[in-house]
PDB file of C-alpha atoms in Angstrom:
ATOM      1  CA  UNK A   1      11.699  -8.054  31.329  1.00  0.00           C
ATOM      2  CA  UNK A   2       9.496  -9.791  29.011  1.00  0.00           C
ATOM      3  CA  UNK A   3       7.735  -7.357  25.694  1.00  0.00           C
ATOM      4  CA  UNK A   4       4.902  -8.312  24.321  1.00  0.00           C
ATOM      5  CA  UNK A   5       6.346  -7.954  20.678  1.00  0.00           C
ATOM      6  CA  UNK A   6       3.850  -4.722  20.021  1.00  0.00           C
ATOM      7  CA  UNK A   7       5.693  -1.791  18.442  1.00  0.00           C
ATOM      8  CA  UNK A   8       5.771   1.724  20.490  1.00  0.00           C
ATOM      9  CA  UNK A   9       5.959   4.631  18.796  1.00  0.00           C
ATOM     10  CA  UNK A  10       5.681   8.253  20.275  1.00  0.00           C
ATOM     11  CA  UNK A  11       2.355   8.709  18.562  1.00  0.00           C
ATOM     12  CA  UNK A  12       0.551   6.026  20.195  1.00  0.00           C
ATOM     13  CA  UNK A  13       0.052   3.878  17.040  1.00  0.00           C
ATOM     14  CA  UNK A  14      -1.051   7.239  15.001  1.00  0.00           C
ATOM     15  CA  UNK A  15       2.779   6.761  13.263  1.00  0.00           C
ATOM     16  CA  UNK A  16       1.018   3.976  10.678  1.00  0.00           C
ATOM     17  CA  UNK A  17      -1.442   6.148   9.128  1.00  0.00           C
ATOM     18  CA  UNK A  18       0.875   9.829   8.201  1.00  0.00           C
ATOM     19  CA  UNK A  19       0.098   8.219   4.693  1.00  0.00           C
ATOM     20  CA  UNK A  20      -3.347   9.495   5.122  1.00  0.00           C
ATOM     21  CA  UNK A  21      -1.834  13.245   5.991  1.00  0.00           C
ATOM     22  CA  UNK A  22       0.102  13.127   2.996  1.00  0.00           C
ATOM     23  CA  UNK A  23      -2.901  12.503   0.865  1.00  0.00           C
ATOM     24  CA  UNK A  24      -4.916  14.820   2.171  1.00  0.00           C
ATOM     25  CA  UNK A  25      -1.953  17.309   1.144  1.00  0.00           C
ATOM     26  CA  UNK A  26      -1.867  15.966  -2.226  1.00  0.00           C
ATOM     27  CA  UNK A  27      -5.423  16.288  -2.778  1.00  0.00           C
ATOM     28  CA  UNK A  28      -5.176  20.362  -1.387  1.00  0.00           C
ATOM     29  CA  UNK A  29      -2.170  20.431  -3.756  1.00  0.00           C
ATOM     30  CA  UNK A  30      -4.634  19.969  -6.966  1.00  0.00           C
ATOM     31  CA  UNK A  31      -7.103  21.962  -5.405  1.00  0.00           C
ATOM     32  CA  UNK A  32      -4.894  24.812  -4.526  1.00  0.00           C
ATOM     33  CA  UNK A  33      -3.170  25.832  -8.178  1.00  0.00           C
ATOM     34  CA  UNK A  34       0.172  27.542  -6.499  1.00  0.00           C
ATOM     35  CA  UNK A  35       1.401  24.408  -5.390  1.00  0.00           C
ATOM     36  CA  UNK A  36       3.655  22.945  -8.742  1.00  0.00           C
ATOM     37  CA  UNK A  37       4.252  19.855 -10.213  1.00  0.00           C
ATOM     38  CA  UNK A  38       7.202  19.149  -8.468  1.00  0.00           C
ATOM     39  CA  UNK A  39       5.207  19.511  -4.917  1.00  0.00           C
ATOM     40  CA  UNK A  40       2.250  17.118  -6.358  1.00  0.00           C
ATOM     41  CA  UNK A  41       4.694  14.495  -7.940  1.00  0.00           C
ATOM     42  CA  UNK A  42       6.228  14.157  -4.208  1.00  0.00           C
ATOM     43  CA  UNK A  43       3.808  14.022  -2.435  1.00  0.00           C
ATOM     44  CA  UNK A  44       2.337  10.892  -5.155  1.00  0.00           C
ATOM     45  CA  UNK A  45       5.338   9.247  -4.521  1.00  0.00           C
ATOM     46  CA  UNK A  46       5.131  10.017  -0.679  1.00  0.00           C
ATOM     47  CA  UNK A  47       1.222   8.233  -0.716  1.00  0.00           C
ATOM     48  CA  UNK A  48       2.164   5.261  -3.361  1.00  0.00           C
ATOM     49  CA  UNK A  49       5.245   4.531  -0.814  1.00  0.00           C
ATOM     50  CA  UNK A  50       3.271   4.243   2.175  1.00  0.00           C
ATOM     51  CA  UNK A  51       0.256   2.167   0.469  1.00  0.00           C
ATOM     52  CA  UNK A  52       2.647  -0.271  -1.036  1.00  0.00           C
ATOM     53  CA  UNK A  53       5.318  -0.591   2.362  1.00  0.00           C
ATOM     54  CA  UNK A  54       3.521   1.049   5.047  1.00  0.00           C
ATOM     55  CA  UNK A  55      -0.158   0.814   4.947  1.00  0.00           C
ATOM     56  CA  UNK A  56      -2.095  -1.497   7.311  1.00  0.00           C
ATOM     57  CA  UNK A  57      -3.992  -4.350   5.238  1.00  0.00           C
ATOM     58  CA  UNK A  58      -4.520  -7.531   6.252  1.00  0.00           C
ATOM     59  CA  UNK A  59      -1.603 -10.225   5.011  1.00  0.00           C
ATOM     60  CA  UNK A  60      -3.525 -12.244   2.181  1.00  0.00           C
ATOM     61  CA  UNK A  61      -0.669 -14.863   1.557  1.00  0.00           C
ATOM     62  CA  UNK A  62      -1.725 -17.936   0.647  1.00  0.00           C
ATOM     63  CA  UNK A  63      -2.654 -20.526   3.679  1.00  0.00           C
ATOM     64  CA  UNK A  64      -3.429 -24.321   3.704  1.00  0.00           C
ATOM     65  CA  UNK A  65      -6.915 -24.754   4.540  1.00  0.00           C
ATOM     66  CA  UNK A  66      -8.100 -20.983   4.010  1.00  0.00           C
ATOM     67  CA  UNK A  67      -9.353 -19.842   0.650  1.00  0.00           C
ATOM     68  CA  UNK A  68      -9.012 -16.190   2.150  1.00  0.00           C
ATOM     69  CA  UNK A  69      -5.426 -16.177   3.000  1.00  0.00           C
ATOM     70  CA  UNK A  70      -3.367 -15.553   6.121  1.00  0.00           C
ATOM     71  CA  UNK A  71      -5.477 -13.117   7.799  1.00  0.00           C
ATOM     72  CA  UNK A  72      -2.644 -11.736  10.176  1.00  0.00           C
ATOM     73  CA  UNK A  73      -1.995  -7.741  10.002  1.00  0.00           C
ATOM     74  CA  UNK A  74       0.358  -6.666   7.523  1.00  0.00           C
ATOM     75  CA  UNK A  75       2.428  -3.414   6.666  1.00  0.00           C
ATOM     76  CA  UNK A  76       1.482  -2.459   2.831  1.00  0.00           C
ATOM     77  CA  UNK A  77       0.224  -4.265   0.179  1.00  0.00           C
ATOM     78  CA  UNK A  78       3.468  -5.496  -0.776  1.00  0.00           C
ATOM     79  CA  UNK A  79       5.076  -6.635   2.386  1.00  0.00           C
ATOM     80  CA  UNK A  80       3.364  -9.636   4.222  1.00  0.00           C
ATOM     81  CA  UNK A  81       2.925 -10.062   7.998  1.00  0.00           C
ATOM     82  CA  UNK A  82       5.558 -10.966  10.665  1.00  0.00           C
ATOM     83  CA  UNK A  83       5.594 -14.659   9.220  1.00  0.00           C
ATOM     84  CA  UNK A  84       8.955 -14.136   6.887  1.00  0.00           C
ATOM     85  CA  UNK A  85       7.493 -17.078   4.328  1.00  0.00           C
ATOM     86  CA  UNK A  86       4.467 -14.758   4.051  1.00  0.00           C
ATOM     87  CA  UNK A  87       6.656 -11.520   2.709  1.00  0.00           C
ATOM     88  CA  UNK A  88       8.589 -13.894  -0.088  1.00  0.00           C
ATOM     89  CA  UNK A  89       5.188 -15.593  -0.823  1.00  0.00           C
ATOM     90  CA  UNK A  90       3.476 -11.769  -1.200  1.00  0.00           C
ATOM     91  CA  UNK A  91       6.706 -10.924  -3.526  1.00  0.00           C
ATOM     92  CA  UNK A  92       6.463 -14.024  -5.452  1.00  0.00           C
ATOM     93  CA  UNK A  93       2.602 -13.359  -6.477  1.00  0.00           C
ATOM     94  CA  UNK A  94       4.145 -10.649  -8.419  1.00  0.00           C
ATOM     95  CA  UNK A  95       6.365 -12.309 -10.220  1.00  0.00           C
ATOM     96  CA  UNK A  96       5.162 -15.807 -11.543  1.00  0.00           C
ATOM     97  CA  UNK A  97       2.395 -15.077 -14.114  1.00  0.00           C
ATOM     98  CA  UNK A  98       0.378 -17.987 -12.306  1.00  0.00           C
ATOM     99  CA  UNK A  99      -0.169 -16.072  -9.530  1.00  0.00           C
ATOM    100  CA  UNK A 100      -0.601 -12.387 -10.058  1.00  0.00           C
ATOM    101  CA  UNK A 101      -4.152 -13.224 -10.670  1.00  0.00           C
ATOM    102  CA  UNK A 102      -4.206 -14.182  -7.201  1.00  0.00           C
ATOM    103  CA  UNK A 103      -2.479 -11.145  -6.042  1.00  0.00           C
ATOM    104  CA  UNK A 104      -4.787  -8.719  -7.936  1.00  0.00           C
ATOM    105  CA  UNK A 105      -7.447 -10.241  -6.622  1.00  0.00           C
ATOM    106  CA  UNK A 106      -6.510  -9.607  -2.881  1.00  0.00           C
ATOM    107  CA  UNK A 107      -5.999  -6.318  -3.534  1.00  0.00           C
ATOM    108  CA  UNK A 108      -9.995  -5.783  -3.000  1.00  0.00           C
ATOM    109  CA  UNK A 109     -10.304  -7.898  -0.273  1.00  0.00           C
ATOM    110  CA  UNK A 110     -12.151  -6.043   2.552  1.00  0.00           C
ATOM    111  CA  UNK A 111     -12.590  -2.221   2.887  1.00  0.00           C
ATOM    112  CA  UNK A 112      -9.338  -1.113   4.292  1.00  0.00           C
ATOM    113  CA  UNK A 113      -7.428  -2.944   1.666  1.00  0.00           C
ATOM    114  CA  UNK A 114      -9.904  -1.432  -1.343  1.00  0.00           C
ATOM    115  CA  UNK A 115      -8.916   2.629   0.283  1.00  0.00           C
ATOM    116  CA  UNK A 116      -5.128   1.339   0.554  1.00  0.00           C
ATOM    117  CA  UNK A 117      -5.219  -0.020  -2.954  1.00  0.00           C
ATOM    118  CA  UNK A 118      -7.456   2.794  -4.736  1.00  0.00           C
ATOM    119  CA  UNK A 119      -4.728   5.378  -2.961  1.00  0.00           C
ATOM    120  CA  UNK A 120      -1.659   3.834  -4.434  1.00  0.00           C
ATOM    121  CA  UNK A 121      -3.458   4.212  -7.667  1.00  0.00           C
ATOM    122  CA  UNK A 122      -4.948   7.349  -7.781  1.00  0.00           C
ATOM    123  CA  UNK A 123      -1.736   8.358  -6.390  1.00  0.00           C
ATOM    124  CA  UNK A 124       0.358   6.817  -9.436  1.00  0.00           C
ATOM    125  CA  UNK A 125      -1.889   8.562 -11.768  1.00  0.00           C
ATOM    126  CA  UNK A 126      -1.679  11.982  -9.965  1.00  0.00           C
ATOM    127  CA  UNK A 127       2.169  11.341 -10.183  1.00  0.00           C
ATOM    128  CA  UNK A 128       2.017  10.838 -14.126  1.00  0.00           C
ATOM    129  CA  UNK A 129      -0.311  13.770 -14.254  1.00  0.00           C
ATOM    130  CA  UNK A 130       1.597  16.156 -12.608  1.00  0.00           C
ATOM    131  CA  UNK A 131       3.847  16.323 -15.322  1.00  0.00           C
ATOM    132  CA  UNK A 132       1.814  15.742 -18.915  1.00  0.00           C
ATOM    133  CA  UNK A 133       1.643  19.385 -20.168  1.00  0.00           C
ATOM    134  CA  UNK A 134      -1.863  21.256 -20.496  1.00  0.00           C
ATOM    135  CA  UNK A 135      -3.302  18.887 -17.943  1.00  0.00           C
ATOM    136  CA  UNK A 136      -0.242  19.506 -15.073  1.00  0.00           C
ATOM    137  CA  UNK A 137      -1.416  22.417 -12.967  1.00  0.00           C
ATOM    138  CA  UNK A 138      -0.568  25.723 -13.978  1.00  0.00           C
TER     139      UNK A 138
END
């Protein structure tokens, strides 16, 4: 029997987005002061892993003929789409100077990628704040 390719989950495609849940926790964990450091670093790390390997943005990866990039769906704004060239063009962006420019710059791309992008970073910094003394929550 032929598959279309498509993933199944149990959640009916709701699986992709517990990265949302998880910020919404973190951002009850600042609000609520009897939740500790420890609890807001996690979940940080919990949100920056699912915007950078999980999230879904579009691809971006550089394409002959398209000044936009491979507009394919992609998981994270690390990880390229189901093209394998894609992912190791993605992963090189990072890593020649030439190109990180280029990289950056798809990070803001459309609105889903802006939200995927501003949570791995406010999520970073909430990580880094969780643990400076006098700011931390107490």
């Amino acid at each position: 029997m032929a598959t279309s390719g498509a993933r199944s989950s149990g959640l009916g495609g709701l699986g992709q987005w517990w990265g949302i849940v998880a910020a919404a926790l973190l951002i009850a964990a600042w609000i609520n002061k009897a939740a500790g450091p420890a609890i807001v670093a996690a979940l940080s790390a919990l949100v920056l892993i699912w915007s950078l390997f999980q999230a879904p943005v579009t691809c971006g990866a550089p394409v002959r003929g398209r000044e936009d990039g491979c507009r394919n769906n992609a998981t994270g704004i690390l990880m390229g789409c189901h093209i394998r060239q894609h992912r190791w063009q993605k992963l090189k962006m990072l890593i020649l100077r030439r190109q990180v420019r280029a990289f950056c710059s798809g990070l803001f791309t459309d609105g889903k990628a802006t939200l995927v992008t501003l949570a791995a970073i406010g999520s970073f910094l909430s990580g880094l704040v969780a643990f400076i003394p006098g700011v931390a929550l107490n």
